[in-house]
Short mmCIF file of C-alpha atoms and ligand atoms in Angstrom, two decimals:
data_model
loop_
_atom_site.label_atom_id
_atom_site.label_comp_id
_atom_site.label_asym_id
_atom_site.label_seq_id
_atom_site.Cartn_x
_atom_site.Cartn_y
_atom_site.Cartn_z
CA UNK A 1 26.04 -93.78 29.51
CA UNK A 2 24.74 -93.09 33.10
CA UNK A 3 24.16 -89.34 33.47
CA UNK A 4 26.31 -89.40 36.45
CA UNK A 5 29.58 -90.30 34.17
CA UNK A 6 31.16 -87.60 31.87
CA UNK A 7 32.70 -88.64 28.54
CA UNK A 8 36.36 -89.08 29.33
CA UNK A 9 38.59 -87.44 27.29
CA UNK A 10 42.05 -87.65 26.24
CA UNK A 11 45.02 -85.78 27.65
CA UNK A 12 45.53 -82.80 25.87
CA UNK A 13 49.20 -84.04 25.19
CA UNK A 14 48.01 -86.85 23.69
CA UNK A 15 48.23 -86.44 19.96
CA UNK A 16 46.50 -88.17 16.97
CA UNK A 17 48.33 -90.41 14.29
CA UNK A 18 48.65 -87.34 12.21
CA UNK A 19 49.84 -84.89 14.50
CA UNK A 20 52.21 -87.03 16.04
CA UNK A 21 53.90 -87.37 12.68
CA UNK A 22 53.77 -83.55 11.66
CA UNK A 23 55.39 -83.06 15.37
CA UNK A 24 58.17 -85.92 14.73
CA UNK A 25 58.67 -84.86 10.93
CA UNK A 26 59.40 -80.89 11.94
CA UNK A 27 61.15 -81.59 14.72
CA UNK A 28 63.94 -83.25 13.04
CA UNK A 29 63.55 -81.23 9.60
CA UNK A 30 64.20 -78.13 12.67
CA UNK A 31 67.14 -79.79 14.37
CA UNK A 32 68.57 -80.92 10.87
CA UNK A 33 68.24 -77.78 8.84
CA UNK A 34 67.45 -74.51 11.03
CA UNK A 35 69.81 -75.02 13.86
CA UNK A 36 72.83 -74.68 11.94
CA UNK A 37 71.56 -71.77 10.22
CA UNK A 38 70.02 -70.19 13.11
CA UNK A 39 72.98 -68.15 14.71
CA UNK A 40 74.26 -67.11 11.31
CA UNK A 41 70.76 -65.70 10.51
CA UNK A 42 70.71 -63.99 13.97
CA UNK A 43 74.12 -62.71 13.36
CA UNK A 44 72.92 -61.18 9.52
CA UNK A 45 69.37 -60.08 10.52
CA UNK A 46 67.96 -62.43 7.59
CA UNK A 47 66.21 -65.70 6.48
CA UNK A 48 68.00 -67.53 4.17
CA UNK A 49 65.88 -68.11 1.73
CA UNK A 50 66.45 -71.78 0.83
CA UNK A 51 64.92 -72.34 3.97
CA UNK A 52 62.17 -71.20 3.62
CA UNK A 53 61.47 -72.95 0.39
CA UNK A 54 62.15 -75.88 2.39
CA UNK A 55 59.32 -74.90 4.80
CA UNK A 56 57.04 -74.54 1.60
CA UNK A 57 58.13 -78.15 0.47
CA UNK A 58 57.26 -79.75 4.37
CA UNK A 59 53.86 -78.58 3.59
CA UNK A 60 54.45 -76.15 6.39
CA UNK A 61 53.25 -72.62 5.00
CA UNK A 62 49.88 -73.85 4.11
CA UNK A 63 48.77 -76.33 6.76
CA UNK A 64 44.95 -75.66 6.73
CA UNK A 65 44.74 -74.85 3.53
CA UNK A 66 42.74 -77.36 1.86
CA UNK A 67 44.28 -80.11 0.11
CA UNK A 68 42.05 -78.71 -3.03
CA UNK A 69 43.84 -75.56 -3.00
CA UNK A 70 47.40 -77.42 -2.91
CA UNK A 71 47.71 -77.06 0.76
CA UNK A 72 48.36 -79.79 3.40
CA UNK A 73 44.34 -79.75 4.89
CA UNK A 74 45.24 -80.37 8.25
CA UNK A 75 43.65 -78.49 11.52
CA UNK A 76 44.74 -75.24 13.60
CA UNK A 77 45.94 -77.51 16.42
CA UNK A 78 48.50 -79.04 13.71
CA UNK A 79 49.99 -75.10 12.99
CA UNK A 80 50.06 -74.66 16.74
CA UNK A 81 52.33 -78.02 17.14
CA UNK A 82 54.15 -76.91 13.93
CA UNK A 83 54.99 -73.50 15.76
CA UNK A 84 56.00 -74.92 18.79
CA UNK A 85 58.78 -77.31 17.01
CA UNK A 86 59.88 -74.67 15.05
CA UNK A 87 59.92 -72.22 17.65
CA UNK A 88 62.25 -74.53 19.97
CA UNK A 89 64.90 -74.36 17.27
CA UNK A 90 64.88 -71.18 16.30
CA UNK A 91 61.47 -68.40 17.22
CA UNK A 92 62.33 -66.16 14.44
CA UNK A 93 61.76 -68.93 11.52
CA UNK A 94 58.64 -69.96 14.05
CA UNK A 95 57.03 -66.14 13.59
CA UNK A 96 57.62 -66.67 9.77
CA UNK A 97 55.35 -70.16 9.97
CA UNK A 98 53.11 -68.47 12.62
CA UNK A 99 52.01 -65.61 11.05
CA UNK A 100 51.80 -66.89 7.26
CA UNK A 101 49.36 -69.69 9.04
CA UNK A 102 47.66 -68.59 11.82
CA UNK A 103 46.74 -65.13 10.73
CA UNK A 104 47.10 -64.56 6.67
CA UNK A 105 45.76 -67.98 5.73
CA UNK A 106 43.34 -67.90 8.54
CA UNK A 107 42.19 -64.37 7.32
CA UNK A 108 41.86 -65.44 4.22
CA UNK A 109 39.89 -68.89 4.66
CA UNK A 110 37.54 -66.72 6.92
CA UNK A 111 36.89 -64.13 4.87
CA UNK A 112 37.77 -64.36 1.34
CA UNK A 113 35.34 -64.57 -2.24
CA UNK A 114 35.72 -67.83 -3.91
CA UNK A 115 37.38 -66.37 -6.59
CA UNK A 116 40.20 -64.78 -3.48
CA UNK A 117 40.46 -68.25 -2.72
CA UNK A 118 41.31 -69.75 -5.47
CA UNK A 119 43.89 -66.97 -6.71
CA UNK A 120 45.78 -66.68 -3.13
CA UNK A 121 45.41 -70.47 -1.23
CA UNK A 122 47.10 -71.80 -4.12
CA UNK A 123 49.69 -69.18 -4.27
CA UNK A 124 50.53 -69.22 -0.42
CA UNK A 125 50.88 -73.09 0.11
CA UNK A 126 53.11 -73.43 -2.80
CA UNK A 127 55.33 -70.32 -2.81
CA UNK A 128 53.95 -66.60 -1.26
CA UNK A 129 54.69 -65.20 1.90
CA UNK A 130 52.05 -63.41 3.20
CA UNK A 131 52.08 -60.44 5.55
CA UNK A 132 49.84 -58.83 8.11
CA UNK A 133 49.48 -55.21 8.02
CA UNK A 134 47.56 -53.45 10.79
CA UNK A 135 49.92 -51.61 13.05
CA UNK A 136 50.51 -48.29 12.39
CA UNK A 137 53.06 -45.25 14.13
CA UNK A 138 50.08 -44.13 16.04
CA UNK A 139 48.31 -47.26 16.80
CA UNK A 140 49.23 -50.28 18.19
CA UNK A 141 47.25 -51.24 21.21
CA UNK A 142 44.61 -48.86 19.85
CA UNK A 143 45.02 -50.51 16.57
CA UNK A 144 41.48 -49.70 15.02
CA UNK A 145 42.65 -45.82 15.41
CA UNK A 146 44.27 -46.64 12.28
CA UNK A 147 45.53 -43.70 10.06
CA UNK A 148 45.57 -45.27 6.63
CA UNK A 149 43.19 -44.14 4.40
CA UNK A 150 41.21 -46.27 1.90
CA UNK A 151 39.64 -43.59 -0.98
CA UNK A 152 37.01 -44.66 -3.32
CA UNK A 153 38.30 -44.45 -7.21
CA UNK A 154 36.12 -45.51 -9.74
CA UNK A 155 34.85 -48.97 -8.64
CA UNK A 156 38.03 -49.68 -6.90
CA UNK A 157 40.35 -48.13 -4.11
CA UNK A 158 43.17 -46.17 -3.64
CA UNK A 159 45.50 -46.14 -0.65
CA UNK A 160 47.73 -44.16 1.16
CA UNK A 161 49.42 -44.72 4.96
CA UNK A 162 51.94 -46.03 6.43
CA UNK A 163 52.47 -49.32 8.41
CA UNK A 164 54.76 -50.14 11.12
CA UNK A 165 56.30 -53.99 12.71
CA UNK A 166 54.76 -55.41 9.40
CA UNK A 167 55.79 -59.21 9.79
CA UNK A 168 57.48 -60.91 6.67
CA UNK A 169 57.33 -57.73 4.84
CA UNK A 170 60.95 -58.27 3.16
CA UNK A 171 59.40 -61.71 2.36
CA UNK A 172 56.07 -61.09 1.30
CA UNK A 173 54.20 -61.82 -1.74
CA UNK A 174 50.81 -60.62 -0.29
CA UNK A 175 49.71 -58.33 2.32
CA UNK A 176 46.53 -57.53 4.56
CA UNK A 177 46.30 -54.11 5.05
CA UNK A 178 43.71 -52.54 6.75
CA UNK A 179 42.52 -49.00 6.37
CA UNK A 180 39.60 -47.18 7.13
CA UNK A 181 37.52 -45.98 4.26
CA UNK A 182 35.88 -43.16 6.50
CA UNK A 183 37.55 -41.86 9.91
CA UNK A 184 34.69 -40.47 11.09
CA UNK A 185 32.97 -43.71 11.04
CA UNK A 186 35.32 -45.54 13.61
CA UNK A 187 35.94 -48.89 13.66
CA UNK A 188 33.10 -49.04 11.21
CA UNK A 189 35.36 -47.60 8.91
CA UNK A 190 37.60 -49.98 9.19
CA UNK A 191 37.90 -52.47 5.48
CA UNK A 192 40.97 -55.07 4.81
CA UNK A 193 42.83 -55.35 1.69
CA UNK A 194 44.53 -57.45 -0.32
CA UNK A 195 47.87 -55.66 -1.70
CA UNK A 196 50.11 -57.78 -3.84
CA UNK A 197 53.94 -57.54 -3.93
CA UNK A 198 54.73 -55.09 -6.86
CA UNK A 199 51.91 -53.05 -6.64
CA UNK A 200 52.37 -49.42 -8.05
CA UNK A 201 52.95 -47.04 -4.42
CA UNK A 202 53.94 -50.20 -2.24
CA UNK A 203 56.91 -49.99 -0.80
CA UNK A 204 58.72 -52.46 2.04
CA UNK A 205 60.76 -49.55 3.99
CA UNK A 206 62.95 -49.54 7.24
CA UNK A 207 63.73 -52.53 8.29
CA UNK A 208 63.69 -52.55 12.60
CA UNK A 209 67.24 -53.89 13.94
CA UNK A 210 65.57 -55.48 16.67
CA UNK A 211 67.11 -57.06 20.31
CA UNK A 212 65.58 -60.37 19.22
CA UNK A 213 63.95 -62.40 16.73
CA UNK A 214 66.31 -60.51 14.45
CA UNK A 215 66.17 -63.18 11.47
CA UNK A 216 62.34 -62.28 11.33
CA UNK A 217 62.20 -59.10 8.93
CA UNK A 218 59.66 -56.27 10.58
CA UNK A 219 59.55 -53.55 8.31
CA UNK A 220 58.18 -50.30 7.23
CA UNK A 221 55.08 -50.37 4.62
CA UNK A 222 54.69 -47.69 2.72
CA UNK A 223 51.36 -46.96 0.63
CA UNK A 224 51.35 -43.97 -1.84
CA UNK A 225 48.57 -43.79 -4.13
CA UNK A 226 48.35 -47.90 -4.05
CA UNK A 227 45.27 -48.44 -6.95
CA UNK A 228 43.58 -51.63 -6.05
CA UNK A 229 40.17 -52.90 -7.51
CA UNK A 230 37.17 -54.47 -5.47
CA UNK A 231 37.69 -57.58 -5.59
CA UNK A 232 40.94 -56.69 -3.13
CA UNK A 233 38.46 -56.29 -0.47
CA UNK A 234 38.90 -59.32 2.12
CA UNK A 235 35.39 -59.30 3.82
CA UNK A 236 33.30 -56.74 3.42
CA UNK A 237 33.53 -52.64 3.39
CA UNK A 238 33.49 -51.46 7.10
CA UNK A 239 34.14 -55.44 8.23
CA UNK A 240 37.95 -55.02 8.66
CA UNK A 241 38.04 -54.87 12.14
CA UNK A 242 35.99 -58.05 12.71
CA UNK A 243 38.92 -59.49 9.93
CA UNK A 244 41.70 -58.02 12.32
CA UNK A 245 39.66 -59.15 15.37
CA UNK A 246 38.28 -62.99 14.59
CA UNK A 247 42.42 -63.77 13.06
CA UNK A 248 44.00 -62.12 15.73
CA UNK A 249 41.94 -63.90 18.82
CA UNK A 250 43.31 -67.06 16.88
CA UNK A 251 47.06 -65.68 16.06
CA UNK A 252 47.88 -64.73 19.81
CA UNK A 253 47.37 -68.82 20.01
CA UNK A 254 50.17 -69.46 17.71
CA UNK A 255 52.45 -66.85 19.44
CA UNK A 256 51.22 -68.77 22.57
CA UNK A 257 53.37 -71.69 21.01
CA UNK A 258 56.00 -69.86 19.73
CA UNK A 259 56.65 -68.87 23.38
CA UNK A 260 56.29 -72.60 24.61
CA UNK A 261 58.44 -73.78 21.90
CA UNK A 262 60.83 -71.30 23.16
CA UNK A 263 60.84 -72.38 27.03
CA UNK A 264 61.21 -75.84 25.94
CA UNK A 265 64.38 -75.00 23.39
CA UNK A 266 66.36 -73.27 26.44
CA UNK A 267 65.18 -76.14 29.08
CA UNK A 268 66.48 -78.44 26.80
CA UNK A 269 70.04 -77.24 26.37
CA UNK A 270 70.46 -76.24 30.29
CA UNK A 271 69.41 -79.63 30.96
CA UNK A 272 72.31 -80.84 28.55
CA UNK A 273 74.63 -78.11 30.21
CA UNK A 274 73.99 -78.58 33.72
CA UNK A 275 74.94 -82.39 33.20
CA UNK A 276 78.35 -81.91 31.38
CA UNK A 277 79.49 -78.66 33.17
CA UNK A 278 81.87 -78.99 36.60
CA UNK A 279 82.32 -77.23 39.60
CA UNK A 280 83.29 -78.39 43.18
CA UNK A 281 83.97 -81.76 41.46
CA UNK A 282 81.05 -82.45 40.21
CA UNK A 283 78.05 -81.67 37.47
CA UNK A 284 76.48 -78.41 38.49
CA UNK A 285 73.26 -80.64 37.82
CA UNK A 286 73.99 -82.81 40.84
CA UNK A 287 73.12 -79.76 43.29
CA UNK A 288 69.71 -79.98 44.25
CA UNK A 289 69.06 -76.59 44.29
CA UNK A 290 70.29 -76.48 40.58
CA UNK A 291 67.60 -80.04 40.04
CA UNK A 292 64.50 -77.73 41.66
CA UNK A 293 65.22 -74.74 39.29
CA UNK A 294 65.02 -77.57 36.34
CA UNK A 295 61.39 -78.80 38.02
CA UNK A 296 60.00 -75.52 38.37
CA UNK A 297 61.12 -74.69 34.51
CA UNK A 298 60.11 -77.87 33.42
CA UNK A 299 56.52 -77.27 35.48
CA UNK A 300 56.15 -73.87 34.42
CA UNK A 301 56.60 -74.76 30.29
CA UNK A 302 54.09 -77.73 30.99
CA UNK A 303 51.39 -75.39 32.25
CA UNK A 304 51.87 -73.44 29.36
CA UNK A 305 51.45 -76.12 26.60
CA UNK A 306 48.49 -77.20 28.25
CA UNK A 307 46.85 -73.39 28.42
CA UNK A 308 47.85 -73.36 24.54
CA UNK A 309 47.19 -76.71 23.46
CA UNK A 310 43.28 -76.23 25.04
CA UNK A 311 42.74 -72.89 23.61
CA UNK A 312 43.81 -74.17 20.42
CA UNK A 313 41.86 -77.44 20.74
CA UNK A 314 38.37 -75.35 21.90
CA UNK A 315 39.26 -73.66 18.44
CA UNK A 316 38.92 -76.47 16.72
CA UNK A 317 36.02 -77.92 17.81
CA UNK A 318 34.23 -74.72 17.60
CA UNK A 319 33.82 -73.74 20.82
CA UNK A 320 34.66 -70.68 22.97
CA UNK A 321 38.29 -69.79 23.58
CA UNK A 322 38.84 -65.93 23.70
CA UNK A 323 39.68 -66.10 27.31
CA UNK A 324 41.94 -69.13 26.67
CA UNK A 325 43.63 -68.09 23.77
CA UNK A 326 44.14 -64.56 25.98
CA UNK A 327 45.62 -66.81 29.03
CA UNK A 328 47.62 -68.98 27.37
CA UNK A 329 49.28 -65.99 25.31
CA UNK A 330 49.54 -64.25 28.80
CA UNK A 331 51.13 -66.99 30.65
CA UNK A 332 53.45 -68.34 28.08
CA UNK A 333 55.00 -65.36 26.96
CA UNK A 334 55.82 -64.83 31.09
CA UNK A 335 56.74 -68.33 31.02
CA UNK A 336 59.46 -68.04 28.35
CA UNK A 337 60.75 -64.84 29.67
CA UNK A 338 60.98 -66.12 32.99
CA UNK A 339 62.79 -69.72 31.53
CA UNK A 340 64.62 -68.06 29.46
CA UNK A 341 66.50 -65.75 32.17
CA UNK A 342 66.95 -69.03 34.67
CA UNK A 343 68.71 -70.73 31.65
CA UNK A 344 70.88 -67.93 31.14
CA UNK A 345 71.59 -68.27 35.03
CA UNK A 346 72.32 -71.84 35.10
CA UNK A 347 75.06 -71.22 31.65
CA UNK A 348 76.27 -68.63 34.13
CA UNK A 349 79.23 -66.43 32.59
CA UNK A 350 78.63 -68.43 29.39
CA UNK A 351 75.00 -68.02 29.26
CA UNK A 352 76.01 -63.95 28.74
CA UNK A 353 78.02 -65.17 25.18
CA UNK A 354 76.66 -66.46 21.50
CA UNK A 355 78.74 -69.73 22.22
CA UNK A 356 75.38 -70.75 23.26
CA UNK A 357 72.12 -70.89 21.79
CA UNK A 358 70.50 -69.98 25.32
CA UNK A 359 71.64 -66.11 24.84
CA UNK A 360 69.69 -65.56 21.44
CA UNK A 361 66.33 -67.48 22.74
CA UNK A 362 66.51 -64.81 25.95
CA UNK A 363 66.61 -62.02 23.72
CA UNK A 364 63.69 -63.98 21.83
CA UNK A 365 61.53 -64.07 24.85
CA UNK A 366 60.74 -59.90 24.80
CA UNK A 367 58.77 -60.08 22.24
CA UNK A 368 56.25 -62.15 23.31
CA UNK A 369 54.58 -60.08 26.02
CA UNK A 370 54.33 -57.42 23.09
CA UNK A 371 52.88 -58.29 19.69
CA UNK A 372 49.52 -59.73 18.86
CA UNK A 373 48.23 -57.77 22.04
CA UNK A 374 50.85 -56.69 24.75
CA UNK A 375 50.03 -58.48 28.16
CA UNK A 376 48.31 -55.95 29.48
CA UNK A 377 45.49 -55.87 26.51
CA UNK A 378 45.36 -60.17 27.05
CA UNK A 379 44.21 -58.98 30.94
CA UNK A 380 42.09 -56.38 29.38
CA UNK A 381 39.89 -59.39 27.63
CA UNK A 382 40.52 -61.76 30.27
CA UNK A 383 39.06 -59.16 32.64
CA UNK A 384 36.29 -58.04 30.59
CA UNK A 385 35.33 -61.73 30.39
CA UNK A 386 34.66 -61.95 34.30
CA UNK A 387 32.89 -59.18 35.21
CA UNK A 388 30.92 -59.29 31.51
C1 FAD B 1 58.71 -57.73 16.34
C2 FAD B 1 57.34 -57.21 16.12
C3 FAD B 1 56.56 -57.73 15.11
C4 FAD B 1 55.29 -57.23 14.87
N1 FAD B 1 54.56 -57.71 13.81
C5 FAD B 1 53.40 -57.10 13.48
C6 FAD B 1 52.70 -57.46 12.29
O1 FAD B 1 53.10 -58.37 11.56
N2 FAD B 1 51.59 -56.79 11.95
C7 FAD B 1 51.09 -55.77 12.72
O2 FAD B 1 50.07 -55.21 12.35
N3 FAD B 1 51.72 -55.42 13.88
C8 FAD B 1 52.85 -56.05 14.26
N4 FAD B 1 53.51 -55.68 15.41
C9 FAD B 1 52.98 -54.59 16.21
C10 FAD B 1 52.47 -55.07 17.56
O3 FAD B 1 51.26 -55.73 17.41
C11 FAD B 1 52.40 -53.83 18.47
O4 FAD B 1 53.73 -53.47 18.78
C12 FAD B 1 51.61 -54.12 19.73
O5 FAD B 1 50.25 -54.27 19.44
C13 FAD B 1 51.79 -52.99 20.76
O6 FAD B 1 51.57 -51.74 20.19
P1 FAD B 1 52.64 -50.57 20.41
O7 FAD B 1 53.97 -51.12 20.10
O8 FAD B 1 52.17 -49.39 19.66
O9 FAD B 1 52.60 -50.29 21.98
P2 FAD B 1 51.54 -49.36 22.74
O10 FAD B 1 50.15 -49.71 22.31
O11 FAD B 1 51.97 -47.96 22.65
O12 FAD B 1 51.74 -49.88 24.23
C14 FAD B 1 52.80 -49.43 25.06
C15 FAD B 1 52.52 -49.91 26.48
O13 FAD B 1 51.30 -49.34 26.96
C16 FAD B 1 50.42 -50.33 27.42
N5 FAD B 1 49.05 -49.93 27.14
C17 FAD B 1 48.55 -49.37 26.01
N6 FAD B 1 47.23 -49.17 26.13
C18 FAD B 1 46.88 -49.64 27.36
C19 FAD B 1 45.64 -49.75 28.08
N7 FAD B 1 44.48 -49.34 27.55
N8 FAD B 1 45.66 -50.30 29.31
C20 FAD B 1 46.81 -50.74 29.85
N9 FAD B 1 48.00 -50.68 29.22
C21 FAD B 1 48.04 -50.14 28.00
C22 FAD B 1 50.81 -51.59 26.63
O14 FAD B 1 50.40 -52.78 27.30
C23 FAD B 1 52.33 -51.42 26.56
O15 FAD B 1 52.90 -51.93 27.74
C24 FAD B 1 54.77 -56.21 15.69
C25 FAD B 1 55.55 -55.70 16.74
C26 FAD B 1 56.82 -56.19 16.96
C27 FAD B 1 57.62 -55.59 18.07
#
């Protein structure tokens, strides 16, 4: 090729044979089976649980796990189009499929002995839930200031803490919790556990009643005296916060999509609404100024994908993509607030009720700017990336 032509690539939209199908087969598995559900679930603050061993069935709660562990063996881009579907349905069951993929798996096929692997992959294709436990009371943003303590005991560990906003923790089968085995060491300090459902001291407590994604359980996780041996160490001793660091730089992707999924969900019904409903004799969608709020939705949810379809690509072909993944989990999470607040605009008075779907996916939206890194800490890295 002459040196003066690049390699042209394909649109970023443009999706292989297989991920094309995965998009096509969730999509209507979503619009079939979680949209009736989803209101209901809203309404009782819980997952129904044959649903989600329907999402085990699809394949969907293992999707880079490798076909050798009994998971589908397909790529991160394929979770992050798996999100997005789900997410345009309903966010909360998107979360659920978001965080068992793109942060316990991922933790796990980073970081985990042989022998891990082949006692959990298995497990969490076919039928765990896994959970995510690094938050704490007293640290959030400043999550490696972590208060739970790791002790040595014999050749094993005991813990003790308490986490908060644990994820799937009413669900889970497994958890990653990270504690420091020395406080005066720091970060350094700072290990990641497996902790199994059932363990002795392990209790699931409060449950948040949250404004949105209420169908997603966030919980309470208690630790008193949990005895675990060493081979529940995931990575190394004093590693846990490059386990909390390398899964989270790649989670914030998925939330990325959970937000674009979102958008797209409320776009889609206003553009549905603004066509039937009537006023001044005609569809509200036949006002132009109605038509340019559409575009600029429609424009704004485009930009997004592509921010989170590139990060997530770069990911996969091992490149680079802390600053993207940071942008595009930045600007979608604005996007979806901001979409979802014109939708509710365009229902007008009805937008306000749960006649409509458009209500739930606004209170939805909050969450975004907040977990896996508020907005504020995605400008932090984006910053710290410029003036490096
Ligand atoms: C629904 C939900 C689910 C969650 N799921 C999980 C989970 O599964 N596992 C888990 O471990 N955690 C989870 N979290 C916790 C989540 O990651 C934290 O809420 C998030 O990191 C923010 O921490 P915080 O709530 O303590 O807010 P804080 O850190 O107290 O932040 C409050 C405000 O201060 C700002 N701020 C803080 N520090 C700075 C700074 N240095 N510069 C500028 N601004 C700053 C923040 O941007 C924010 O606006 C979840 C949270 C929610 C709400």
């Amino acid at each position: 090729m002459s040196p003066l032509l690049h390699e042209v690539r394909p649109a970023l939209t443009i999706l292989g044979e297989h991920e094309r199908m995965f998009q096509e087969t969730v999509r209507d598995f979503a619009l079939a089976e979680i949209a009736p559900r989803a209101g209901a679930m809203d309404e009782a603050r819980a997952m129904d649980p044959e649903l989600i061993a329907q999402l085990f069935q699809l394949g969907l709660m293992g999707i880079e796990i490798p076909e050798a562990h009994g998971g589908t063996g397909s790529s991160f881009f394929t979770s992050v189009l798996v999100v997005e579907e789900l997410s345009r349905v309903d966010p909360a069951v998107g979360v659920l499929v978001d965080v068992q993929n793109t942060v316990v798996i991922k933790a796990l096929l980073h970081w985990a002995s042989q022998e891990q692997r082949e006692r959990w992959l298995p497990r969490l294709a076919q039928d765990t839930v896994g959970a995510y436990a690094l938050s704490e009371a007293g640290s959030g943003s400043d999550a490696f200031a972590l208060a739970t303590r790791a002790t040595p005991d014999g050749d094993g560990w005991v813990l003790n803490g308490r986490k908060l906003w644990i994820t799937n923790a009413k669900e889970a089968g497994l958890f990653v919790v990270f504690a420091t085995v020395n406080p005066d060491l720091g970060y350094r300090g700072i290990t990641a556990f497996l902790v199994e459902k059932g363990s002795e001291g392990l209790t699931v407590g409060k449950k948040e009643d949250k404004m949105g994604i209420r169908a997603s359980s966030t919980c309470e996780l208690l630790l008193d005296d949990v005895r675990v041996g060493p081979d529940h160490v995931l990575g190394d001793v004093g590693k846990g916060y490059k386990v909390a660091i390398e899964t989270l730089n790649e989670g914030r992707i998925g939330i990325g999509a959970q937000m674009v999924g979102l958008a797209q969900g409320a776009l889609d019904h206003t553009v549905k609404y603004v066509q039937e409903r009537e006023q001044f004799g005609r569809a509200i969608g036949s006002f132009q100024a109605v038509q340019f709020e559409l575009a600029d939705m429609a424009a704004e949810i485009e930009a997004a994908r592509l921010l989170v379809y590139n990060a997530a690509r770069l990911k996969d072909a091992g490149e680079p993509f802390l600053g993207q993944a940071a942008m595009a989990k930045l600007f979608s999470s604005e996007v979806a607030q901001r979409v979802a607040s014109r939708c509710i605009d365009l229902f007008g008075g009805y937008g306000l009720t749960r006649d409509y779907p458009v209500e739930k996916l606004y209170r939805d939206a909050k969450v975004g700017t907040i977990y896996e890194g508020t907005s504020n800490m995605q400008k932090q890295t984006i910053a710290k990336l410029l003036l490096k």
